[in-house]
Amino acid sequence: MPNLGDSENEMVGWILKKILGSKNQREVRRMAPIVRQINELEEKFQSFSDDQLRGLTASWKEELAKLPTLEEQWKRLDEILPEAFAVVKNSARRLTERGHTFTVCDQPMKWEMVHFDVQLIGGIVLHRGKISEMATGEGKTLVATLPLYLNALTGRGAHLVTVNDYLARRDAEWMGQLYGFLGLAVGCIQHDQDPSVRRQQYACDITYGTNSEFGFDYLRDNGMATTRDQQVQRGYNYAIVDEVDSILIDEARTPLIISGPATISTHQYDKWKPLVEQLVRKQTMLCNRIASEAKDAFDAGKLEEGGLLMFKVKLGQPRNKQLLRMMEDPEKRKAIDKAELSFYQDTRKEELFALKEELFFTIDEKSQEADLSEQGRSFMNPDDPNAFVLPDLISEFTEIDLNQSLSDEEKEKQKGERQQLCDTQAERIHNISQLLRAYCLFEKDVQYVVEENKVVIVDEYTGRKMPGRRWSDGLHQAVEAKEAVQIDRETQTLATITIQNYFRLYQKLAGMTGTAETEANEFHDIYKLDVLVIPTNRPVARKDSNDRIYKTRREKYNAVINEIKECHAKTQPVLVGTVSVEASELLSRMLKREKIPHNVLNAKYHMQEAEIVARAGQAGTVTISTNMAGRGTDIKLGSGVADRGGLYVIGTERHESRRIDRQLRGRCARQGDPGASRFYVSFEDDLMRNFGAADRMTKIMERFGLEEGQELEHPWLNKSVETAQKRVEQRNYLIRKRTLDMDDVMNNQREVVYGYRNEVIDSEEPRPLIYEVIDEAVPAKVQEYLGTGKPGEDANYTGLMQWVNTTFPLGLNKERAQFETRDPEANAQFLIEKIKDAYQRKSSHEEPTAVKSLERYIILNAIDRLWQEHLYAMDALREGVYLRAYAQKDPLIEYKAEAYDMFVELMANIKNEVLHNLFRSTSNLQAFENFLATLPQFLLKEQAPSPGSPAPQHAPRPQPAMAMAGGSGDGEMKLDLAPVRRELPKVGRNEPCPCGSGKKYKNCCGRVA
């Protein structure tokens, strides 16, 4: 009975939906009265003069400037929305009626656009901080003018974020005609602009630019600029993200990183490359031999044996040609799948391990990992069986510590040697693993191209080349070694932020795209953005045909070429979408053989790309394009094309994401034009191999008895392909979510550090910040040496005095300090007063403006140097923390806990670094010498203890003591020039620092030495 109740509920829901409409339809209907109001006001404004219309902009800006808070301004914007939108629409009408002409990206253009009602709805959705999903060709570029104009009236700036520099410049120049008419300034951020030009662009009312330019400017402003003049941005008020799915989802797996060359480079890729190359060749020969044995077994009717052998080939070479051919045969495919399923059972784990050991290495295509077997390890290093075993440092260090026959120096030396050995072993293992990945998983002209002796990554979603981007963790160098190009030095992170966290900085965020509905949950979970689908201006007339499914890629591509030939014969334009540069070049070669003229777009040059795509609707045109190339450019049909069925879109492969397939389909049939689309799929496509329902596909092939060149076509099969896509989308969402969870920890730290940095840059008087550091750091150090003053605690007075004398020029000794006579709190107060007094006198010898700059520099230098070290340590923690899952610990919780401890240590280190440099920096050498002359000079010998020696107990001489206290000593000071003798043995650079900090001497007091 419960099933009946469920079906009744579904029926009631379906009836209510039919009567009331979906949530989306109800939301859209609620906006209809506002749209009517806008149109009525626009009619009224038609009688206004141009100056009267512009006068409204000026009066609103003046009124909003008087409102003190952002919330009050937003409330007022909601009230004036109908009038403001009407003003923008009326301005567009005036430009159209006057036949306004202008140039955009050096091309002459004429203004021919007035906002439709659905565009007004889109504008309202964007103003409310939601995502507006509007089909391709519905005029999203024009829609954005409405909320941008309205939100720019606050004077706080409004940003439009797009996917490439060309679109940013095109839209800024094109829509700038409308803003300029209304009296607003428009800026555009381009890749190669100077900081001064960027500052001017950000100062405009409305600024266009790409997500990476906005993000990198944020990192440069907050992580690298040292003065307010070097910072270019002015706040994060309102942003509209164009192609929001591409930017906030597809690009969100890669954080923005500003990096510099690492101080040392220890890679050995060039050393191991020849051996790895030989190993890959040997594996290929081995897999080919096993595949031949499998073929013989299949021919002899031994299906189980053949399936087992081919599963072994799949482990060692997933893209082996013989394996792919056998997967076309339903019986063989079933045998291979059966062998794979049986080996992954828990009871056969040892057999699976033994099977892997018969290969040189195994490849996991899904997780993109390569793992050497014992056979592979002995081939790489036959003389040393432990070459790939990391030493257990904890056990070895314990053994060294317990060895009574070794002196302390010998113990340190042996520990250093073991650490060095461990580092070398780890580097070797890592280098070989990355080289294997480079050879077996990364293909030239698919994941990357080689240009001008450099490896350039190709974006998997857009097919665009991404110069300047590098794979992390040494993978890029491994690919460079494989391609025999120059191996660049490893890089070190200087500043980083994820796309997600950058856009969360905005007070109000909105987005627009043609395809957001399938990712609505992710937008809501991560960005708190709701998606609203805006109806089209005219009904969509596109015919979407069922997918055609083939056994092999070869058959699929032949079918695509035949389809193109048919369309070309009747001069119907065709747009062919591919998922990779390699696929588009293969199709191009096949079309050349058939002598069919065509254009190929690999998203290399954005401007030419837009022009070629714009011409794709002309009669008889054939355009081959990576799925996302030319995004943001309309395809208008040529004369007579509508009668031939409009633009025909052919997808040569299903993409991992349904959105990108929808995006490709949406390229045709804009504004009610006719059009058609179809996807061609083969069982050899990566999506079907890795994520397709292999069992179901095999059964279908058996049932239909597919012959060479035959196809399958049914709505059920479309569902099967979509299921595979949903699996990949879910996997990619989890990757992005994990990236964000990790970066949220970093983001909290980044906000604190960047907030502190900006406070230093903005402060007119940095002295209070210096004193704040003294007030916080000195009591912490006192507590470290003396404890809290409770009975039973050991107080290390000597250690405290050594720290004070090596950090500050106070020249304290036991009699002068008298630490034993005070509790820790009073000692801290005593030292703070002494330090501030000494610093006051040091500063009095220097020029006040120079001192302010120096004080800023001391704090900023400490923050920047230690923050970079902290980022490096956090990278290492992030990479290693996943191993804790083996100990049944949640890596994220472990990461948060350790990251917090590291951050507390970072902030303490920053303060100590500031104290350390306070008396070691000067704005003027002469002034510093004058200050030194006031110090008690005998301290050089008698009073200042060398690190590791207790303070000598000499009575202080009166004159220098008066000078130190700020008075003036009479008469001439006599220098006692007796030789300085060290009372204790010299401290080695790698030995523990005698001040008791727990660090090595070279990283603590020995830094100055």
mmCIF file of C-alpha atoms in Angstrom, residues 645-821:
data_model
loop_
_atom_site.group_PDB
_atom_site.id
_atom_site.type_symbol
_atom_site.label_atom_id
_atom_site.label_comp_id
_atom_site.label_asym_id
_atom_site.label_seq_id
_atom_site.Cartn_x
_atom_site.Cartn_y
_atom_site.Cartn_z
ATOM 1 C CA GLY A 645 16.658 23.824 -41.646
ATOM 2 C CA GLY A 646 18.911 26.426 -39.977
ATOM 3 C CA LEU A 647 22.261 25.683 -38.314
ATOM 4 C CA TYR A 648 22.937 21.966 -37.675
ATOM 5 C CA VAL A 649 25.059 21.266 -34.559
ATOM 6 C CA ILE A 650 26.908 17.934 -34.407
ATOM 7 C CA GLY A 651 28.604 16.820 -31.170
ATOM 8 C CA THR A 652 31.337 14.243 -31.863
ATOM 9 C CA GLU A 653 31.453 13.073 -28.240
ATOM 10 C CA ARG A 654 29.527 13.562 -25.025
ATOM 11 C CA HIS A 655 31.455 15.806 -22.632
ATOM 12 C CA GLU A 656 31.963 14.857 -18.998
ATOM 13 C CA SER A 657 29.509 17.604 -18.056
ATOM 14 C CA ARG A 658 25.910 17.827 -19.318
ATOM 15 C CA ARG A 659 26.150 21.619 -19.157
ATOM 16 C CA ILE A 660 28.752 21.775 -21.901
ATOM 17 C CA ASP A 661 26.627 19.549 -24.150
ATOM 18 C CA ARG A 662 23.666 21.865 -23.548
ATOM 19 C CA GLN A 663 25.914 24.845 -24.285
ATOM 20 C CA LEU A 664 26.889 23.319 -27.657
ATOM 21 C CA ARG A 665 23.261 22.544 -28.520
ATOM 22 C CA GLY A 666 22.305 26.116 -27.626
ATOM 23 C CA ARG A 667 24.639 27.503 -30.332
ATOM 24 C CA CYS A 668 21.827 27.041 -32.867
ATOM 25 C CA ALA A 669 18.183 28.204 -32.994
ATOM 26 C CA ARG A 670 18.606 31.628 -31.328
ATOM 27 C CA GLN A 671 15.617 34.004 -31.169
ATOM 28 C CA GLY A 672 13.172 31.457 -32.663
ATOM 29 C CA ASP A 673 15.439 30.485 -35.620
ATOM 30 C CA PRO A 674 15.137 26.890 -36.872
ATOM 31 C CA GLY A 675 17.976 24.505 -35.999
ATOM 32 C CA ALA A 676 18.854 20.894 -35.141
ATOM 33 C CA SER A 677 21.401 19.014 -33.046
ATOM 34 C CA ARG A 678 22.694 15.466 -32.619
ATOM 35 C CA PHE A 679 25.467 13.780 -30.630
ATOM 36 C CA TYR A 680 27.574 10.867 -31.849
ATOM 37 C CA VAL A 681 28.961 8.507 -29.203
ATOM 38 C CA SER A 682 31.196 5.417 -29.341
ATOM 39 C CA PHE A 683 32.019 2.790 -26.719
ATOM 40 C CA GLU A 684 35.681 3.857 -27.039
ATOM 41 C CA ASP A 685 35.023 7.409 -25.807
ATOM 42 C CA ASP A 686 36.724 8.168 -22.467
ATOM 43 C CA LEU A 687 33.383 8.917 -20.790
ATOM 44 C CA MET A 688 31.904 5.543 -21.793
ATOM 45 C CA ARG A 689 35.082 3.587 -20.948
ATOM 46 C CA ASN A 690 35.587 5.068 -17.510
ATOM 47 C CA PHE A 691 32.086 5.899 -16.293
ATOM 48 C CA GLY A 692 29.608 4.222 -18.692
ATOM 49 C CA ALA A 693 27.433 1.342 -17.513
ATOM 50 C CA ALA A 694 29.680 -1.238 -19.227
ATOM 51 C CA ASP A 695 27.516 -4.298 -18.357
ATOM 52 C CA ARG A 696 24.344 -2.720 -19.698
ATOM 53 C CA MET A 697 26.087 -1.558 -22.899
ATOM 54 C CA THR A 698 27.531 -5.052 -23.463
ATOM 55 C CA LYS A 699 24.059 -6.617 -23.087
ATOM 56 C CA ILE A 700 22.592 -4.083 -25.522
ATOM 57 C CA MET A 701 25.326 -4.882 -28.067
ATOM 58 C CA GLU A 702 24.615 -8.609 -27.666
ATOM 59 C CA ARG A 703 20.856 -8.151 -27.953
ATOM 60 C CA PHE A 704 21.051 -6.100 -31.142
ATOM 61 C CA GLY A 705 23.976 -8.049 -32.643
ATOM 62 C CA LEU A 706 25.773 -4.889 -33.819
ATOM 63 C CA GLU A 707 27.674 -5.269 -37.083
ATOM 64 C CA GLU A 708 30.524 -3.069 -38.382
ATOM 65 C CA GLY A 709 29.237 0.478 -38.998
ATOM 66 C CA GLN A 710 25.800 -0.169 -37.429
ATOM 67 C CA GLU A 711 24.422 2.324 -34.925
ATOM 68 C CA LEU A 712 22.131 2.314 -31.907
ATOM 69 C CA GLU A 713 19.609 5.072 -31.331
ATOM 70 C CA HIS A 714 16.956 5.218 -28.595
ATOM 71 C CA PRO A 715 15.864 7.695 -25.850
ATOM 72 C CA TRP A 716 16.769 5.045 -23.227
ATOM 73 C CA LEU A 717 20.356 5.094 -24.441
ATOM 74 C CA ASN A 718 20.461 8.886 -24.012
ATOM 75 C CA LYS A 719 19.506 8.290 -20.359
ATOM 76 C CA SER A 720 22.340 5.767 -19.983
ATOM 77 C CA VAL A 721 24.862 8.308 -21.287
ATOM 78 C CA GLU A 722 23.427 11.000 -18.984
ATOM 79 C CA THR A 723 23.810 8.646 -16.002
ATOM 80 C CA ALA A 724 27.535 8.337 -16.802
ATOM 81 C CA GLN A 725 27.768 12.148 -17.007
ATOM 82 C CA LYS A 726 26.013 12.552 -13.639
ATOM 83 C CA ARG A 727 28.606 10.225 -12.073
ATOM 84 C CA VAL A 728 31.466 12.377 -13.359
ATOM 85 C CA GLU A 729 29.708 15.608 -12.323
ATOM 86 C CA GLN A 730 29.238 14.243 -8.802
ATOM 87 C CA ARG A 731 32.926 13.202 -8.649
ATOM 88 C CA ASN A 732 34.100 16.608 -9.883
ATOM 89 C CA TYR A 733 31.780 18.375 -7.429
ATOM 90 C CA LEU A 734 33.359 16.416 -4.553
ATOM 91 C CA ILE A 735 36.848 17.416 -5.782
ATOM 92 C CA ARG A 736 35.815 21.097 -5.866
ATOM 93 C CA LYS A 737 34.121 20.803 -2.460
ATOM 94 C CA ARG A 738 37.258 19.272 -0.942
ATOM 95 C CA THR A 739 39.436 21.998 -2.536
ATOM 96 C CA LEU A 740 37.107 24.578 -0.978
ATOM 97 C CA ASP A 741 36.986 22.894 2.449
ATOM 98 C CA MET A 742 40.785 22.914 2.526
ATOM 99 C CA ASP A 743 40.974 26.504 1.300
ATOM 100 C CA ASP A 744 38.355 27.672 3.834
ATOM 101 C CA VAL A 745 40.933 26.952 6.522
ATOM 102 C CA MET A 746 43.526 28.928 4.551
ATOM 103 C CA ASN A 747 40.965 31.638 3.832
ATOM 104 C CA ASN A 748 40.417 32.402 7.530
ATOM 105 C CA GLN A 749 44.182 32.676 7.959
ATOM 106 C CA ARG A 750 44.525 34.737 4.763
ATOM 107 C CA GLU A 751 41.890 37.211 5.980
ATOM 108 C CA VAL A 752 43.747 37.721 9.280
ATOM 109 C CA VAL A 753 47.179 38.119 7.631
ATOM 110 C CA TYR A 754 45.952 40.344 4.762
ATOM 111 C CA GLY A 755 43.849 42.376 7.222
ATOM 112 C CA TYR A 756 46.939 42.933 9.402
ATOM 113 C CA ARG A 757 49.015 43.790 6.297
ATOM 114 C CA ASN A 758 46.471 46.364 5.122
ATOM 115 C CA GLU A 759 46.273 47.870 8.615
ATOM 116 C CA VAL A 760 50.065 48.382 8.469
ATOM 117 C CA ILE A 761 49.906 49.888 4.937
ATOM 118 C CA ASP A 762 46.999 52.219 5.801
ATOM 119 C CA SER A 763 48.272 53.412 9.179
ATOM 120 C CA GLU A 764 49.506 57.003 9.254
ATOM 121 C CA GLU A 765 51.443 56.211 12.441
ATOM 122 C CA PRO A 766 52.979 52.690 12.447
ATOM 123 C CA ARG A 767 54.615 53.265 15.874
ATOM 124 C CA PRO A 768 51.544 52.060 17.856
ATOM 125 C CA LEU A 769 51.626 48.820 15.818
ATOM 126 C CA ILE A 770 55.314 48.341 16.726
ATOM 127 C CA TYR A 771 54.500 48.971 20.388
ATOM 128 C CA GLU A 772 51.569 46.538 20.141
ATOM 129 C CA VAL A 773 54.005 43.842 18.950
ATOM 130 C CA ILE A 774 56.324 44.626 21.878
ATOM 131 C CA ASP A 775 53.370 44.530 24.332
ATOM 132 C CA GLU A 776 52.253 41.115 23.048
ATOM 133 C CA ALA A 777 55.522 39.343 22.217
ATOM 134 C CA VAL A 778 57.621 40.260 25.278
ATOM 135 C CA PRO A 779 55.163 38.865 27.902
ATOM 136 C CA ALA A 780 54.870 35.663 25.818
ATOM 137 C CA LYS A 781 58.674 35.272 25.814
ATOM 138 C CA VAL A 782 58.892 36.043 29.535
ATOM 139 C CA GLN A 783 56.268 33.350 30.190
ATOM 140 C CA GLU A 784 58.215 30.918 28.001
ATOM 141 C CA TYR A 785 61.342 31.360 30.166
ATOM 142 C CA LEU A 786 59.868 32.062 33.621
ATOM 143 C CA GLY A 787 56.487 30.313 33.494
ATOM 144 C CA THR A 788 53.413 31.913 35.051
ATOM 145 C CA GLY A 789 55.007 32.458 38.474
ATOM 146 C CA LYS A 790 53.232 29.538 40.153
ATOM 147 C CA PRO A 791 55.151 27.618 42.882
ATOM 148 C CA GLY A 792 57.185 24.678 41.588
ATOM 149 C CA GLU A 793 57.785 26.116 38.109
ATOM 150 C CA ASP A 794 61.406 26.291 36.908
ATOM 151 C CA ALA A 795 62.443 29.816 35.978
ATOM 152 C CA ASN A 796 65.230 30.133 33.402
ATOM 153 C CA TYR A 797 66.510 33.650 34.242
ATOM 154 C CA THR A 798 69.778 33.133 32.328
ATOM 155 C CA GLY A 799 67.938 32.096 29.173
ATOM 156 C CA LEU A 800 65.662 35.147 29.378
ATOM 157 C CA MET A 801 68.627 37.467 29.808
ATOM 158 C CA GLN A 802 70.412 35.894 26.834
ATOM 159 C CA TRP A 803 67.314 36.352 24.671
ATOM 160 C CA VAL A 804 66.942 39.990 25.751
ATOM 161 C CA ASN A 805 70.612 40.806 25.113
ATOM 162 C CA THR A 806 70.736 39.111 21.692
ATOM 163 C CA THR A 807 67.490 40.797 20.554
ATOM 164 C CA PHE A 808 67.777 44.299 22.066
ATOM 165 C CA PRO A 809 70.756 46.576 22.877
ATOM 166 C CA LEU A 810 69.888 46.763 26.596
ATOM 167 C CA GLY A 811 73.126 45.278 27.947
ATOM 168 C CA LEU A 812 71.427 43.741 30.989
ATOM 169 C CA ASN A 813 73.309 41.746 33.572
ATOM 170 C CA LYS A 814 72.094 39.983 36.680
ATOM 171 C CA GLU A 815 72.460 43.038 38.987
ATOM 172 C CA ARG A 816 70.832 45.470 36.577
ATOM 173 C CA ALA A 817 67.990 43.171 35.582
ATOM 174 C CA GLN A 818 67.167 41.732 39.048
ATOM 175 C CA PHE A 819 64.613 39.347 37.494
ATOM 176 C CA GLU A 820 64.474 37.250 40.661
ATOM 177 C CA THR A 821 62.999 40.148 42.648
#
